[in-house]
Coordinates of C-alpha atoms and ligand atoms in Angstrom, one line a residue:
X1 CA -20.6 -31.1 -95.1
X2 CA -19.0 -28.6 -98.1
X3 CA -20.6 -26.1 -98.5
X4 CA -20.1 -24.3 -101.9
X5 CA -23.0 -22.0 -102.2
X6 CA -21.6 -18.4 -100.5
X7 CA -23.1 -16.8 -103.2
X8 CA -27.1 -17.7 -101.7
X9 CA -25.5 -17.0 -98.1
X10 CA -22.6 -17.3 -96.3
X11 CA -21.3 -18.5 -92.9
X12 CA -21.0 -16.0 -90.0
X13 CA -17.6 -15.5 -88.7
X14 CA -16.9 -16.6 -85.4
X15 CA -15.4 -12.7 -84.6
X16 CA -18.6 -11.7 -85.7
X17 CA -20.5 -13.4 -83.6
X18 CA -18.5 -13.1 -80.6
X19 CA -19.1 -8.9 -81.5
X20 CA -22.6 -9.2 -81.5
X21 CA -23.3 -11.5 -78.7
X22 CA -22.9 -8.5 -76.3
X23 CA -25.6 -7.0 -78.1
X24 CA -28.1 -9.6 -77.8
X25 CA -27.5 -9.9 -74.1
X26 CA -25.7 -7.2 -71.7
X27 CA -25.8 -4.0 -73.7
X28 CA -29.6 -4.0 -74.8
X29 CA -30.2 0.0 -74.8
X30 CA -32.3 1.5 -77.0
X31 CA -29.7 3.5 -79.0
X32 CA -32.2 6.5 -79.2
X33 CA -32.5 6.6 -75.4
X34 CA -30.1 8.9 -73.2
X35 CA -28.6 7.1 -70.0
X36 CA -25.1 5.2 -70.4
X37 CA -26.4 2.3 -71.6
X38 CA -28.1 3.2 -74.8
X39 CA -25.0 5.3 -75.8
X40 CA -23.0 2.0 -75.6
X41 CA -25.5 0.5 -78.6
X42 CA -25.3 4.3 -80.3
X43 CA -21.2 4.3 -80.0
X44 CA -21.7 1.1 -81.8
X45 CA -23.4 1.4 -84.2
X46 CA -21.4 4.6 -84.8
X47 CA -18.5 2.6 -84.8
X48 CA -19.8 0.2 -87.8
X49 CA -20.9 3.2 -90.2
X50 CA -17.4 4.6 -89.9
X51 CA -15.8 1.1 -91.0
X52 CA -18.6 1.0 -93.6
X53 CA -17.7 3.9 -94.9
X54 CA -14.3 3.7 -94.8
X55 CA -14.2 0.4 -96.5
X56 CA -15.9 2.3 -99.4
X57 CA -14.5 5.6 -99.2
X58 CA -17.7 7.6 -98.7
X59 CA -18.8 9.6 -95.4
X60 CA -20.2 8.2 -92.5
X61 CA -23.8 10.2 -93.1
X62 CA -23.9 8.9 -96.6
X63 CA -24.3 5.1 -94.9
X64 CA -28.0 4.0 -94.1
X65 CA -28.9 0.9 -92.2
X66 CA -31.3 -1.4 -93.7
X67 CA -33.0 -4.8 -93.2
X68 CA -30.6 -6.0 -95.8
X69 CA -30.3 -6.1 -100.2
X70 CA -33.5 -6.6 -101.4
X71 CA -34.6 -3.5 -98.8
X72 CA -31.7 -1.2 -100.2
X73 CA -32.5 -2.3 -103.6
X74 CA -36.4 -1.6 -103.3
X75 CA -35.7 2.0 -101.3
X76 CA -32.6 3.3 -104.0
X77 CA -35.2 2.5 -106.7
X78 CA -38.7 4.0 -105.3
X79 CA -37.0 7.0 -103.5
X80 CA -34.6 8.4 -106.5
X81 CA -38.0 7.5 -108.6
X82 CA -40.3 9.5 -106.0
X83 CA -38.2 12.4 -105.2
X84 CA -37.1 13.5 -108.6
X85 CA -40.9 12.9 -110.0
X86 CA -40.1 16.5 -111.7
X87 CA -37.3 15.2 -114.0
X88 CA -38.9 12.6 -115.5
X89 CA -40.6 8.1 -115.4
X90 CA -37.9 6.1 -117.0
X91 CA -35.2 3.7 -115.7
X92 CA -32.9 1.9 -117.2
X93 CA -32.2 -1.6 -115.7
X94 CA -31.1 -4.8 -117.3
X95 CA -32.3 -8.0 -117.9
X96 CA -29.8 -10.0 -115.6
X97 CA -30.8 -7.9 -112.3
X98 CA -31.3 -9.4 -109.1
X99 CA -35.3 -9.8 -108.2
X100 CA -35.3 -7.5 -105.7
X101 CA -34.7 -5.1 -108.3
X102 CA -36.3 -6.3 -111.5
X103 CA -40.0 -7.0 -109.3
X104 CA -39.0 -3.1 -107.7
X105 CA -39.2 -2.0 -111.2
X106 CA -41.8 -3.7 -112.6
X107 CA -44.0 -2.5 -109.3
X108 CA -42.7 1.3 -110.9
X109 CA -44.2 0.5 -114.2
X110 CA -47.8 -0.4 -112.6
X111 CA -47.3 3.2 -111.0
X112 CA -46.5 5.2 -114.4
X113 CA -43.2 4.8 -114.9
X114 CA -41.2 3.2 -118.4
X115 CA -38.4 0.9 -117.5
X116 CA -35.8 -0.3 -120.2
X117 CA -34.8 -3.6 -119.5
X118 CA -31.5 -3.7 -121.5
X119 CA -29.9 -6.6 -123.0
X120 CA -27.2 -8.6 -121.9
X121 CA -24.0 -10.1 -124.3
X122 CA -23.8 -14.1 -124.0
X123 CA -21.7 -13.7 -121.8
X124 CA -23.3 -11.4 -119.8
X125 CA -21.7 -8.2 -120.2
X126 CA -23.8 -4.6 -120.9
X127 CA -23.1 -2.9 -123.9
X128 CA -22.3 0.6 -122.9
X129 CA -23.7 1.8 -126.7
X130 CA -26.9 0.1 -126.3
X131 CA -26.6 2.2 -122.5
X132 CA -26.7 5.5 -124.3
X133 CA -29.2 4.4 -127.0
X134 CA -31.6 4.0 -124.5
X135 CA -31.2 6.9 -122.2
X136 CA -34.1 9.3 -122.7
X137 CA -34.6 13.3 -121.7
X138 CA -37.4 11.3 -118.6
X139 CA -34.4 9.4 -117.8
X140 CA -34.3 9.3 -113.8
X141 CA -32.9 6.3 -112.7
X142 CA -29.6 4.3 -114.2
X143 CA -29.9 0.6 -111.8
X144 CA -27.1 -1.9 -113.0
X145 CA -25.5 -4.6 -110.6
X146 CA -21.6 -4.6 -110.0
X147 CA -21.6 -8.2 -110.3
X148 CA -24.4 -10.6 -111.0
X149 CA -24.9 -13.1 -108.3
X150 CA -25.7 -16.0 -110.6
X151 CA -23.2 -16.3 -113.1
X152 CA -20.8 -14.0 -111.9
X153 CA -20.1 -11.4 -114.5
X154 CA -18.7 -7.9 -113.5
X155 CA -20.0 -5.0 -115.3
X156 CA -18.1 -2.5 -116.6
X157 CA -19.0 -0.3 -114.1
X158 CA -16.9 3.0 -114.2
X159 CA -18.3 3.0 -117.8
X160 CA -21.8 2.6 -117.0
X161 CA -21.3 5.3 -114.5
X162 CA -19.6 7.7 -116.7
X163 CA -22.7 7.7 -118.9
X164 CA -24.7 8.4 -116.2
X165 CA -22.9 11.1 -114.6
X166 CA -22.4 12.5 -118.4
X167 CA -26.5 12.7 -119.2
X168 CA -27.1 14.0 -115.2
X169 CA -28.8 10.6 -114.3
X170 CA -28.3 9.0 -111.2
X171 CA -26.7 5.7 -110.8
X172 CA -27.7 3.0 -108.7
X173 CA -25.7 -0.6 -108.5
X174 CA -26.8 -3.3 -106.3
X175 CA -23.2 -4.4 -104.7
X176 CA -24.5 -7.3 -102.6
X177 CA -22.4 -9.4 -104.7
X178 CA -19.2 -7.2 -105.3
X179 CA -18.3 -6.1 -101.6
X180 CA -15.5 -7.7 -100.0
X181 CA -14.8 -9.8 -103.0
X182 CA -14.1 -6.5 -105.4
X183 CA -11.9 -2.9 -104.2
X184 CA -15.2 -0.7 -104.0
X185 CA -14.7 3.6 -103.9
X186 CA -17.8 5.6 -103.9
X187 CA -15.5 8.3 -105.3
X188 CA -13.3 6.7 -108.4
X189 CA -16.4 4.6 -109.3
X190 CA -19.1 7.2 -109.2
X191 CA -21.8 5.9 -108.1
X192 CA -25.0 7.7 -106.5
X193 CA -26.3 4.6 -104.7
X194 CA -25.0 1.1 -103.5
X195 CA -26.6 -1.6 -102.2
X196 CA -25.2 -4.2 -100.1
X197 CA -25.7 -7.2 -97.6
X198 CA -23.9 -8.4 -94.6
X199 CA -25.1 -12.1 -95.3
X200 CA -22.6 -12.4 -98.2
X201 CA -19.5 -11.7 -96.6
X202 CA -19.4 -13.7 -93.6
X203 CA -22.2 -11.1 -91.7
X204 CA -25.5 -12.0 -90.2
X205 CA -28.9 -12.0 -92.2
X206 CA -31.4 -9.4 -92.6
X207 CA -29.1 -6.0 -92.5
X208 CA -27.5 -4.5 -95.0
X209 CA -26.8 -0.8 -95.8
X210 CA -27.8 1.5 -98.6
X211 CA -25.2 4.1 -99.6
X212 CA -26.5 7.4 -100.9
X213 CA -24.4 10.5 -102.2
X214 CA -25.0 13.5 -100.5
X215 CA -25.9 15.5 -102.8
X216 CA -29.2 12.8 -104.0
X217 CA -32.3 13.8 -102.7
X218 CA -34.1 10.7 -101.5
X219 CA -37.3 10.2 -99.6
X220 CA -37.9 8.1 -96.6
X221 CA -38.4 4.5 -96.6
X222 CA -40.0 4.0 -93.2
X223 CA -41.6 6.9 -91.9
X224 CA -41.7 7.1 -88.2
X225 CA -38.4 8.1 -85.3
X226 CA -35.4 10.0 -86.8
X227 CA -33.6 7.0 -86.9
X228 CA -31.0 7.1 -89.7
X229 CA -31.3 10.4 -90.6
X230 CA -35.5 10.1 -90.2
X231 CA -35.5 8.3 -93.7
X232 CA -35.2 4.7 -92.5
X233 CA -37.1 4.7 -88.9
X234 CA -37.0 2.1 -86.0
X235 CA -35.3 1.4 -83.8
X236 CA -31.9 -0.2 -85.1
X237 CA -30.8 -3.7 -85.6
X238 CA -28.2 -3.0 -83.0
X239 CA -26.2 -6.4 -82.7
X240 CA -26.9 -6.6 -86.6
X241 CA -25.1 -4.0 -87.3
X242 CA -22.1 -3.9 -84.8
X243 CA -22.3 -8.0 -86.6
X244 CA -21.8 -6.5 -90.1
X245 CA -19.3 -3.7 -89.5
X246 CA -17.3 -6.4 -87.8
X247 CA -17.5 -8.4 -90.9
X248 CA -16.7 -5.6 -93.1
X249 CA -13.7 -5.2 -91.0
X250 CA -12.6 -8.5 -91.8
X251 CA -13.5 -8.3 -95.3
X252 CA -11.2 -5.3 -96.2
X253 CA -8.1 -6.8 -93.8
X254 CA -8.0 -10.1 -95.7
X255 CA -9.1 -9.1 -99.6
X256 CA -6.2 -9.5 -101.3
X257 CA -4.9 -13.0 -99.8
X258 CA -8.7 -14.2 -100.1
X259 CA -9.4 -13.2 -103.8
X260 CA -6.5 -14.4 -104.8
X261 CA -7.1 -17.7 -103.3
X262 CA -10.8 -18.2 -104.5
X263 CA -9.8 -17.3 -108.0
X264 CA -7.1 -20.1 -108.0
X265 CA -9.3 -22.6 -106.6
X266 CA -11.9 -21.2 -109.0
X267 CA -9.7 -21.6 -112.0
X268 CA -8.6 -25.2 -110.9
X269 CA -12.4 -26.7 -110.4
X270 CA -13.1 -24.8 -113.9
X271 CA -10.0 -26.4 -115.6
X272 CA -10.9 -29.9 -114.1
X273 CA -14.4 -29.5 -115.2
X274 CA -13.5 -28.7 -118.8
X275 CA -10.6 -31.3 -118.8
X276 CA -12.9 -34.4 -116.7
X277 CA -16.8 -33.8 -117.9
X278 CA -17.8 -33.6 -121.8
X279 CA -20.0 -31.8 -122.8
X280 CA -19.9 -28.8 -120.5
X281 CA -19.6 -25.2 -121.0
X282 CA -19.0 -22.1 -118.7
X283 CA -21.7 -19.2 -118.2
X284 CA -20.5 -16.2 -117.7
X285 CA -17.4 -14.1 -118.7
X286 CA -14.5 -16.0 -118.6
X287 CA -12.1 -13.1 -116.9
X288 CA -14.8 -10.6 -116.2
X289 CA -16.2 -12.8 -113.0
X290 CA -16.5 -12.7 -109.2
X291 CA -13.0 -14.8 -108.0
X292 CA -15.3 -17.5 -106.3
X293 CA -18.4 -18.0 -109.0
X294 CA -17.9 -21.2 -112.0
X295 CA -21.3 -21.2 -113.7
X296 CA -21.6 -24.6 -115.7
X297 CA -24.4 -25.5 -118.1
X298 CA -24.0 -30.0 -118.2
X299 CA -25.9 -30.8 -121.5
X300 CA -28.7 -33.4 -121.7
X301 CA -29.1 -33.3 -118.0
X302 CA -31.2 -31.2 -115.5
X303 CA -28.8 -28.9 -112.5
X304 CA -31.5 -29.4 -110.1
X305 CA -30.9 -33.3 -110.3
X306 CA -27.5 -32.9 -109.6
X307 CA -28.1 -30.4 -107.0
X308 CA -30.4 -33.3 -104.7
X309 CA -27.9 -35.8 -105.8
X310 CA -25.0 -33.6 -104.2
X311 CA -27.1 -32.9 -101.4
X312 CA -27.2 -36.6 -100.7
X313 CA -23.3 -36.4 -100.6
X314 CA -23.4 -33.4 -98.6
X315 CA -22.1 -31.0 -101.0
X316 CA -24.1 -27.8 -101.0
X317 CA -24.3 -26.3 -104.4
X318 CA -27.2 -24.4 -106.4
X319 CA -29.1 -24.7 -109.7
X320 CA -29.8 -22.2 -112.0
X321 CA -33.4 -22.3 -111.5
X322 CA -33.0 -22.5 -107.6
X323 CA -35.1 -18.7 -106.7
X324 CA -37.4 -19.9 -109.5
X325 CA -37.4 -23.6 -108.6
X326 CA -41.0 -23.9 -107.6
X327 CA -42.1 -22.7 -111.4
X328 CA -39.8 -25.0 -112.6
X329 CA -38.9 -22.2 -115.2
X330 CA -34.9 -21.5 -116.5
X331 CA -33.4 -18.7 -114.5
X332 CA -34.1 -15.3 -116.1
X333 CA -30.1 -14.1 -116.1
X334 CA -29.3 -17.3 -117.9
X335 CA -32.1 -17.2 -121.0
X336 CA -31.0 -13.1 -120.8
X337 CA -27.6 -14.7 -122.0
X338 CA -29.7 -16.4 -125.0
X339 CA -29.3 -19.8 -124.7
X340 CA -31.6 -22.6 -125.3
X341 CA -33.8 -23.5 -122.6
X342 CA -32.6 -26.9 -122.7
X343 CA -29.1 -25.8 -121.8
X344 CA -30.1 -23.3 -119.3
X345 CA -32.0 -26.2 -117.0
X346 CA -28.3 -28.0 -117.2
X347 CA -26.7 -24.9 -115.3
X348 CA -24.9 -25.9 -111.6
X349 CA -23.5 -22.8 -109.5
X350 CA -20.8 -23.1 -107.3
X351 CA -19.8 -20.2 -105.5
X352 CA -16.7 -20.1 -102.8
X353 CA -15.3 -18.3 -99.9
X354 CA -12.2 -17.8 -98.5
X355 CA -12.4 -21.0 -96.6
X356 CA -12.9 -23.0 -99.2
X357 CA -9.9 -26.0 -100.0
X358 CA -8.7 -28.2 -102.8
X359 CA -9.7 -30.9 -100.7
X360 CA -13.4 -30.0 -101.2
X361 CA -12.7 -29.6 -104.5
X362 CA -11.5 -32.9 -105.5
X363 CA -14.2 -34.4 -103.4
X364 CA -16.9 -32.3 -105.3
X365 CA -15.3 -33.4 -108.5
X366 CA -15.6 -37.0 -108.0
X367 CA -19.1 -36.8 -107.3
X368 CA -19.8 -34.7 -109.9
X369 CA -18.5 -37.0 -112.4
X370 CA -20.2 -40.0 -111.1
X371 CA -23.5 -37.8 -111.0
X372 CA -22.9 -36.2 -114.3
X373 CA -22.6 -39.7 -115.5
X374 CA -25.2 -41.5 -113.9
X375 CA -28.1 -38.9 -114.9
X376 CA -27.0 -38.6 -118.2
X377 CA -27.3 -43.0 -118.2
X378 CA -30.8 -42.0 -117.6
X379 CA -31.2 -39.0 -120.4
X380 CA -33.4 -39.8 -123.4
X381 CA -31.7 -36.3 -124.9
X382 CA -28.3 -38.1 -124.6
X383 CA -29.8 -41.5 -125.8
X384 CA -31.0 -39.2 -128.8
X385 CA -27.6 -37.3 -129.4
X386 CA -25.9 -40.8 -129.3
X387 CA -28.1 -41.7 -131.9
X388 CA -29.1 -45.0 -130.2
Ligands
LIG401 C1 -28.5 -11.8 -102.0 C2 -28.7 -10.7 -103.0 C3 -29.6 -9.7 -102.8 C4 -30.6 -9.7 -101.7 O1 -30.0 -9.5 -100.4 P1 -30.8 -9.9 -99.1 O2 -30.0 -9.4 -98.0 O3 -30.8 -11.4 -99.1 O4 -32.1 -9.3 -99.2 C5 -29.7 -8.7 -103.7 N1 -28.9 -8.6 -104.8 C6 -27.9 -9.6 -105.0 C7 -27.0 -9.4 -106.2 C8 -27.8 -10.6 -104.1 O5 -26.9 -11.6 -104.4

């Protein structure tokens, strides 16, 4: 199997594992509890916030375990909204937002709040004017991603934040995508609240953590034990955690080696792909984007064909309309970059890790080109541009 899809998930690391195994077995303690054995999960889990927060340069009480991104997402968004009620009902949000915030604030707007979904350049960059046209004197709530998990486009983000800071408007970025794969500092960057995801860098599913500045008042998600400060109670996902601080370890001790290498490899299945397949073109920013996303729209063909048709090589790979694939509708980041529908339903992701090789590369571009070939045989759209 090659798998090429480490922006949907990615595969746990085998130190990561071996971390958390103790967890799941031997050192079962309730954190919360007193005796010797629930200070060994509590040291732990002490021991991943520090790395957290180290690998972000913020403090170790401004890290908050959750049950992963969307979670973080949904709590930065409803508690900033809830607890500064007095300032004002708008947020400012774009159009290329992951769903876990875009369906968060279109639940605000059902409970009395305006959101501005802003715009996105075609290639998938926000326009910092069009930013401060559309901040208000209600303005609460600034929530832009770092880097957009579908075509791979990195905001400019010290910008965005500078506005923010500038108008007294906090700043929330969903980071799932960005960390371990971009340098991320709470401090230079500015930002009130991060979002991120174990699952994407080599972690286990369901935890994540939400960073909050100290100095943003925020409400509690779970109400219940003092757990996490009392804002996010229950009892911790103990071998979840120790699982994603290990990961975050590894993520910051191999960066710079690892980017580098996923944005060769990237560059080399993009050059094939433009050199190999007509009738192609990249989504996305071509310098602005996450070192292991290419984002291709194939014309006169549908992704999700190739997609099945990979599958049945073994190559895992995603369409653009995988999260909507059941509506059969375009992906909403790709028609926010204004292209025709008929283009958008042609879009293949193929996201990489550190692991990936040239040999999967060259084996994914052989099949590609057969598939591309083969379904577009089979296209009455190419029949028609032919002119047959
Ligand atoms: C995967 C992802 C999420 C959701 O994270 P989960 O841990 O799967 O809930 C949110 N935002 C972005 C950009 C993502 O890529």
């Amino acid at each position: 199997m090659i798998y090429l899809d480490n922006a949907a998930t990615t595969k746990l690391h085998p130190f990561v594992l071996e971390e958390m195994l103790p967890f799941m077995n031997g050192n079962y303690g309730n954190p919360s509890s007193l005796y010797e054995l629930a200070t060994i999960s509590k040291n732990a889990i002490e021991h991943a916030r520090q790395i957290i927060a180290n690998a972000i340069e913020a403090k170790p009480e401004e890290i908050y375990f959750t049950g992963g991104g969307s979670e973080a997402d949904n709590w930065a968004i409803k508690a900033v909204c809830d607890a500064n009620k007095h300032k004002g009902n708008h947020i400012i949000t774009t159009k290329i937002e992951h769903h876990a915030v875009l369906h968060t604030c279109e639940y605000m707007e059902k409970h009395g709040y305006e959101v501005t979904y802003l715009d996105v350049g075609e290639q998938g960059i926000v326009d910092i004017k069009a930013l401060k046209k559309a901040i208000r004197p209600t303005t609460v709530l600034i929530s832009i991603m770092f880097a957009n998990n579908e075509i791979g486009t990195i905001q400019p983000i010290e910008q965005i934040s500078q506005v923010a800071r500038e108008h007294g408007i906090y700043f929330h970025t969903d980071g799932v995508q960005a960390f371990g794969q971009i340098p991320i500092s709470v401090k230079k960057q500015g930002f009130d609240l991060l979002s991120v995801s174990a699952h994407k860098f080599h972690g286990p599913k369901g935890v994540g953590f939400l960073y909050v500045r100290s100095k943003v008042k925020m409400q509690a998600f779970i109400h219940g034990g003092h757990q996490e400060r009392g804002l996010r109670a229950g009892t911790q996902n103990v071998a979840g955690i120790v699982g994603m601080g290990k990961a975050a370890q590894i993520a910051m001790d191999t960066m710079k080696g690892r980017v580098k290498k996923e944005r060769e490899l990237r560059d080399y299945l993009i050059g094939r792909v433009y050199k190999e397949i007509p009738y192609v073109r990249l989504n996305g920013h071509p310098r602005f984007r996450l070192p292991g996303n290419a984002n291709f729209s194939f014309q006169f063909i549908e992704g999700e064909a190739i997609v099945l048709m990979l599958d049945m090589e073994g190559i895992c790979v995603s369409s653009g309309s995988a999260c909507t694939a059941g509506l059969h509708s375009p992906s909403h980041v790709l028609m926010a970059l204004g292209m025709p529908e008929e283009i958008a339903y042609g879009s293949l992701r193929v996201t990489l890790s550190g692991e990936s090789t040239k040999e999967e590369v060259d084996i994914l571009m052989i099949k590609l080109k057969q598939i591309v070939s083969q379904l577009r045989k089979k296209s009455s759209a190419y029949e028609m541009y032919l002119g047959r």
